[in-house]
């Protein structure tokens, strides 16, 4: 029974070797060699190999996190939370599900992606689709008119998963929002600054934050001759420009959504605009746009936003882009989206020309997005009282995917525990002495492990320290016990020295400091 | 409009004052006085008071956490995670829902409390009921035979909520489990030690950890003449002894579950036993029990457990109690449950006598529990290959409830942000200078806030520092800008001094250290 388990363990390890080689696209012969080893191991198990009672899996679009993945995840969270706290945010939490009616009518076409709970008697419930609507519900319910909060939690969407690209049905959002009646662009610019800080610190490569304005989009639609009642549906067509050619988006506008070809072509002219303040000034002079109050308001606010971004020293990361639309219905002002460069998919447009256009490929690595939503809280208030809000959501699955791939490629061993000391029995029949010593170390807040075998082999114990990167072994033998001391061993250098029991805690602390600084 | 919001804010604050006084059972006159103030405020709003479109609430049995509550929660988590890491645990995460069939047949009578998701096409899913079954699925799926992991996450039960007593439908579990083939009681004792460490460090009052053994229970049932097929149902009757009188439990056994009155009375004799090693030795000599191999195994293991607990210096917290049964079906060995003293409900028994019986009232403040479950992983394995496991789950809602009540009673202000510096405009038209300064501070990793108004009043800004406990204000005025310096103000002492811009970061760091150490 034990042998069988050992072989299965070897098969698992060998399977990982093969998978890794394949992922790295190693040379064919190397792979074949390792596959052969794997098959040999499998043969050892004979014909009675595993045949499961039922499929053991996570639900579609979801995943487990193993300890290595959790280490990476904790690192990412620490960076994000530190940034949110650096900007003075508090944090809140809300339930994973909401009354169904709270979510109704907030997500436009995407509402079909909401997970409902079965009606088992009582209230009708749905899993949250994002953290923004629960936040708005929280503000309205508690009559809060000013708050700066972050919220890190999982959200749920019955979308088509693409897990290798970091698209899941259960995924984390890290949201930072500022609610309150303030002056133009001051909270908005801070949100953009936060995205820039986090993506810079995560060090996952070059990125750009595209910004646009819902008022400018609406003003532009109006100037192009889009009927008022088609604004939202044309907007969601524009939203597809980061993944689709203009020709296809145009076809959707004209053929599916009944827009006139002339209006669509006028939109096609505008969505090519991207750049900085000078591009905004050029658009302010545009004959069509300058007649629209909405468009002018949007352009002026964007100018102010870019000015503030300049003061925040993030101008090189921020670019105005009239083709950015964002899917959700509730945005009312500035919108933004951060994309990693170097994760390119399709070019935005096959056609040429256009002022301020940059002929670079558009990355699909959207890792953060957000904007201003001044009307959402009012939807929950009996009097419709509005609480202006602006926020940003960092989507970390994509970031995890990149970091995991990187960790795998670099072959660096990630420690998944913080254990500082391993208490080793040098002989048999010392389990009670070991337990006593562990107790002393735990109570002194030293991270300590020991074998759960009564009489473990010395070699196995040292091996455990090396495999798990535990820096210190504290060894108990008969002579140590007689002399009221221990042998302290540095796992890395293998240097050993005797330490008296009275000095042990202090000596461990010193040793740990010296190991960390070396 | 703004006035109205201000009044509503005052009403909210005043409402809290009243609620707090009532909770504290303050004297009647004080309460009446404050209620009168509240009514006056409400009158100000006139007849057109709020009348919501629909009820704004969290789903039944769930709650939001506001920033103060989150501060308490983070403190509790830190204590628990530190302990888990001190014992060398890794962490994993699993999805909030599982395939429905994974949960089927694991929870006995409690299965009716599982939340199912609506069938929207695709897989049938259920919200997790605990973290133990997903852990077992994870082990079986990944063929893991040895791991020590913790998992902190929310679980879901469609139970009857009692929220003031910390019983929710959505609640956190903090689980620590050791999987692997080890020697008797070594992992088990460490789980008990961990519970003792955490509850001691949380400092929420006296507690006791009751321990028992499923084999002893089964052996005892057999010795009492309970038919084999009634073991589990009689066990779940015994489980109610912490909330119900013996007479009622006896009635359930005899009238509902068809046990003979004689067998029930024999059980009634045994469930009074509680104590230490001497009690176990007394039971080993019991004529009926000593004939049962199961009972003797259980008693011997419990003796070893208590010996190890003694070495871990937690004997004073641990008590053997034959009336402890634990609800869940999957336990196979040692079981334990930690209860806070001083949250008493009903006495365990109205009858008298019985060796080793302690005549104290039984607390209902169960805050942790667990045990050994050697068969669960095998239920997911095609060959039924077992992975022995033992673990503990800390239920923190109850602990939160106590800490929240304590925080409210002590009236200490809980800081909900970590902000170190507030950048203050002393005059109008300095917003751009402020933004530049904030950028410098953020980029130096100093936690900094500023007003989101373009031209905020100086007094409002200082007030913000005091209200939010921000230790340092950095003031910018025209003269500071001309002299390339700032005025640094200690919020607490109100002492001010000029600091040059070059030295600012360093001076802020020094000031923060001196404030923290004072």
Tab-separated table of C-alpha atoms in Angstrom, chain A residues 45-211:
chain	number	residue	atom	x	y	z
A	45	UNK	CA	1.073	0.372	-11.030
A	46	UNK	CA	-0.205	-2.400	-13.262
A	47	UNK	CA	-3.639	-2.660	-14.780
A	48	UNK	CA	-5.533	-1.612	-11.695
A	49	UNK	CA	-4.703	2.067	-12.189
A	50	UNK	CA	-7.064	4.726	-10.928
A	51	UNK	CA	-10.540	4.827	-12.436
A	52	UNK	CA	-12.498	7.467	-10.600
A	53	UNK	CA	-15.988	6.990	-9.241
A	54	UNK	CA	-16.892	10.389	-10.621
A	55	UNK	CA	-15.012	13.272	-12.155
A	56	UNK	CA	-13.077	15.157	-9.497
A	57	UNK	CA	-12.851	18.732	-10.660
A	58	UNK	CA	-13.519	22.325	-9.842
A	59	UNK	CA	-16.633	23.841	-11.401
A	60	UNK	CA	-16.147	25.187	-14.937
A	61	UNK	CA	-14.257	28.466	-14.974
A	62	UNK	CA	-12.963	28.144	-11.413
A	63	UNK	CA	-9.697	26.943	-9.959
A	64	UNK	CA	-7.953	25.954	-6.764
A	65	UNK	CA	-4.873	27.792	-5.599
A	66	UNK	CA	-2.052	25.582	-4.390
A	67	UNK	CA	0.437	26.874	-1.791
A	68	UNK	CA	2.893	28.189	-4.410
A	69	UNK	CA	0.103	30.029	-6.180
A	70	UNK	CA	-1.111	31.397	-2.859
A	71	UNK	CA	2.368	32.789	-2.175
A	72	UNK	CA	2.276	34.668	-5.455
A	73	UNK	CA	-1.284	35.823	-4.754
A	74	UNK	CA	-0.370	37.113	-1.299
A	75	UNK	CA	2.501	39.084	-2.780
A	76	UNK	CA	0.186	40.726	-5.313
A	77	UNK	CA	-2.420	41.511	-2.656
A	78	UNK	CA	0.208	43.061	-0.392
A	79	UNK	CA	1.318	45.410	-3.147
A	80	UNK	CA	-2.258	46.402	-3.937
A	81	UNK	CA	-3.395	46.827	-0.333
A	82	UNK	CA	-0.285	48.845	0.533
A	83	UNK	CA	-1.111	51.209	-2.298
A	84	UNK	CA	-4.757	51.571	-1.254
A	85	UNK	CA	-3.649	52.283	2.328
A	86	UNK	CA	-1.002	54.718	1.141
A	87	UNK	CA	-3.887	56.704	-0.322
A	88	UNK	CA	-5.812	56.646	2.934
A	89	UNK	CA	-8.526	54.132	2.109
A	90	UNK	CA	-10.577	52.218	4.660
A	91	UNK	CA	-11.959	48.797	3.782
A	92	UNK	CA	-15.424	47.222	3.974
A	93	UNK	CA	-16.925	43.840	3.208
A	94	UNK	CA	-20.316	42.787	1.870
A	95	UNK	CA	-21.941	39.341	1.456
A	96	UNK	CA	-21.083	37.202	-1.576
A	97	UNK	CA	-24.742	37.274	-2.595
A	98	UNK	CA	-27.258	40.117	-2.765
A	99	UNK	CA	-31.021	40.226	-3.069
A	100	UNK	CA	-31.614	39.584	-6.761
A	101	UNK	CA	-33.454	42.876	-7.244
A	102	UNK	CA	-30.368	44.822	-6.106
A	103	UNK	CA	-28.467	43.625	-9.175
A	104	UNK	CA	-31.382	43.906	-11.613
A	105	UNK	CA	-31.054	46.620	-14.252
A	106	UNK	CA	-27.461	47.568	-13.460
A	107	UNK	CA	-25.414	45.671	-16.039
A	108	UNK	CA	-27.224	46.108	-19.365
A	109	UNK	CA	-26.575	43.270	-21.813
A	110	UNK	CA	-24.342	41.462	-19.293
A	111	UNK	CA	-27.177	40.740	-16.848
A	112	UNK	CA	-27.549	37.286	-18.382
A	113	UNK	CA	-24.178	36.409	-16.883
A	114	UNK	CA	-25.400	36.738	-13.285
A	115	UNK	CA	-25.454	33.545	-11.179
A	116	UNK	CA	-28.757	33.054	-9.363
A	117	UNK	CA	-29.222	30.901	-6.294
A	118	UNK	CA	-31.913	28.261	-6.364
A	119	UNK	CA	-35.204	29.296	-4.797
A	120	UNK	CA	-35.170	27.101	-1.678
A	121	UNK	CA	-37.799	29.213	0.050
A	122	UNK	CA	-37.209	32.751	1.303
A	123	UNK	CA	-35.453	35.516	-0.563
A	124	UNK	CA	-34.315	35.384	-4.193
A	125	UNK	CA	-30.551	35.777	-4.245
A	126	UNK	CA	-27.792	36.279	-6.821
A	127	UNK	CA	-24.023	36.083	-6.553
A	128	UNK	CA	-22.406	39.500	-6.865
A	129	UNK	CA	-21.299	40.396	-10.389
A	130	UNK	CA	-18.911	43.116	-9.289
A	131	UNK	CA	-18.108	45.058	-6.117
A	132	UNK	CA	-19.437	48.384	-7.368
A	133	UNK	CA	-23.160	47.689	-7.132
A	134	UNK	CA	-22.846	46.203	-3.592
A	135	UNK	CA	-20.826	49.311	-2.666
A	136	UNK	CA	-23.565	51.601	-3.982
A	137	UNK	CA	-26.160	49.541	-2.073
A	138	UNK	CA	-24.028	49.855	1.076
A	139	UNK	CA	-23.781	53.645	0.705
A	140	UNK	CA	-27.502	54.106	0.093
A	141	UNK	CA	-28.494	51.711	2.876
A	142	UNK	CA	-26.273	53.432	5.441
A	143	UNK	CA	-26.855	56.969	4.082
A	144	UNK	CA	-23.120	57.436	3.653
A	145	UNK	CA	-22.256	60.400	1.429
A	146	UNK	CA	-18.475	60.520	1.777
A	147	UNK	CA	-16.087	57.607	1.978
A	148	UNK	CA	-12.859	56.348	0.440
A	149	UNK	CA	-12.804	52.602	0.655
A	150	UNK	CA	-11.224	49.540	-0.876
A	151	UNK	CA	-12.775	46.113	-1.148
A	152	UNK	CA	-10.977	42.971	-2.270
A	153	UNK	CA	-13.235	40.008	-2.909
A	154	UNK	CA	-14.337	37.442	-5.436
A	155	UNK	CA	-17.060	38.163	-8.010
A	156	UNK	CA	-18.975	35.791	-10.264
A	157	UNK	CA	-19.836	35.833	-13.971
A	158	UNK	CA	-21.273	32.982	-16.058
A	159	UNK	CA	-19.037	34.037	-18.911
A	160	UNK	CA	-17.172	31.904	-21.379
A	161	UNK	CA	-13.978	31.162	-19.472
A	162	UNK	CA	-10.509	31.369	-21.048
A	163	UNK	CA	-8.491	30.279	-18.069
A	164	UNK	CA	-5.023	30.216	-19.565
A	165	UNK	CA	-5.551	33.866	-20.419
A	166	UNK	CA	-6.722	34.613	-16.910
A	167	UNK	CA	-10.460	34.796	-17.641
A	168	UNK	CA	-12.506	32.990	-14.994
A	169	UNK	CA	-16.063	32.628	-13.764
A	170	UNK	CA	-14.908	33.201	-10.180
A	171	UNK	CA	-12.280	35.887	-9.902
A	172	UNK	CA	-10.964	38.539	-7.587
A	173	UNK	CA	-11.570	42.215	-7.956
A	174	UNK	CA	-9.576	44.783	-6.006
A	175	UNK	CA	-11.677	47.910	-5.923
A	176	UNK	CA	-10.817	51.397	-4.740
A	177	UNK	CA	-13.565	54.039	-4.818
A	178	UNK	CA	-14.021	57.612	-3.689
A	179	UNK	CA	-17.575	58.740	-2.933
A	180	UNK	CA	-18.455	62.342	-2.213
A	181	UNK	CA	-19.211	65.748	-3.629
A	182	UNK	CA	-15.810	67.108	-4.591
A	183	UNK	CA	-14.132	69.284	-7.197
A	184	UNK	CA	-13.670	68.126	-10.764
A	185	UNK	CA	-11.058	65.476	-11.512
A	186	UNK	CA	-9.341	65.506	-8.115
A	187	UNK	CA	-10.627	62.058	-7.045
A	188	UNK	CA	-10.577	60.834	-10.656
A	189	UNK	CA	-6.908	61.665	-11.126
A	190	UNK	CA	-6.032	59.873	-7.885
A	191	UNK	CA	-7.681	56.697	-9.148
A	192	UNK	CA	-5.574	56.839	-12.302
A	193	UNK	CA	-2.486	57.526	-10.200
A	194	UNK	CA	-3.266	54.438	-8.085
A	195	UNK	CA	-3.468	52.205	-11.147
A	196	UNK	CA	-0.108	53.528	-12.311
A	197	UNK	CA	1.480	52.980	-8.895
A	198	UNK	CA	0.228	49.411	-8.583
A	199	UNK	CA	1.167	48.299	-12.080
A	200	UNK	CA	4.595	49.904	-11.733
A	201	UNK	CA	5.240	48.178	-8.419
A	202	UNK	CA	4.027	44.800	-9.610
A	203	UNK	CA	6.733	45.064	-12.260
A	204	UNK	CA	4.912	43.022	-14.889
A	205	UNK	CA	6.041	45.047	-17.878
A	206	UNK	CA	5.033	48.143	-19.766
A	207	UNK	CA	1.449	49.354	-19.561
A	208	UNK	CA	-0.765	52.155	-20.783
A	209	UNK	CA	-3.830	53.650	-19.146
A	210	UNK	CA	-6.321	54.762	-21.783
A	211	UNK	CA	-8.795	57.416	-20.685
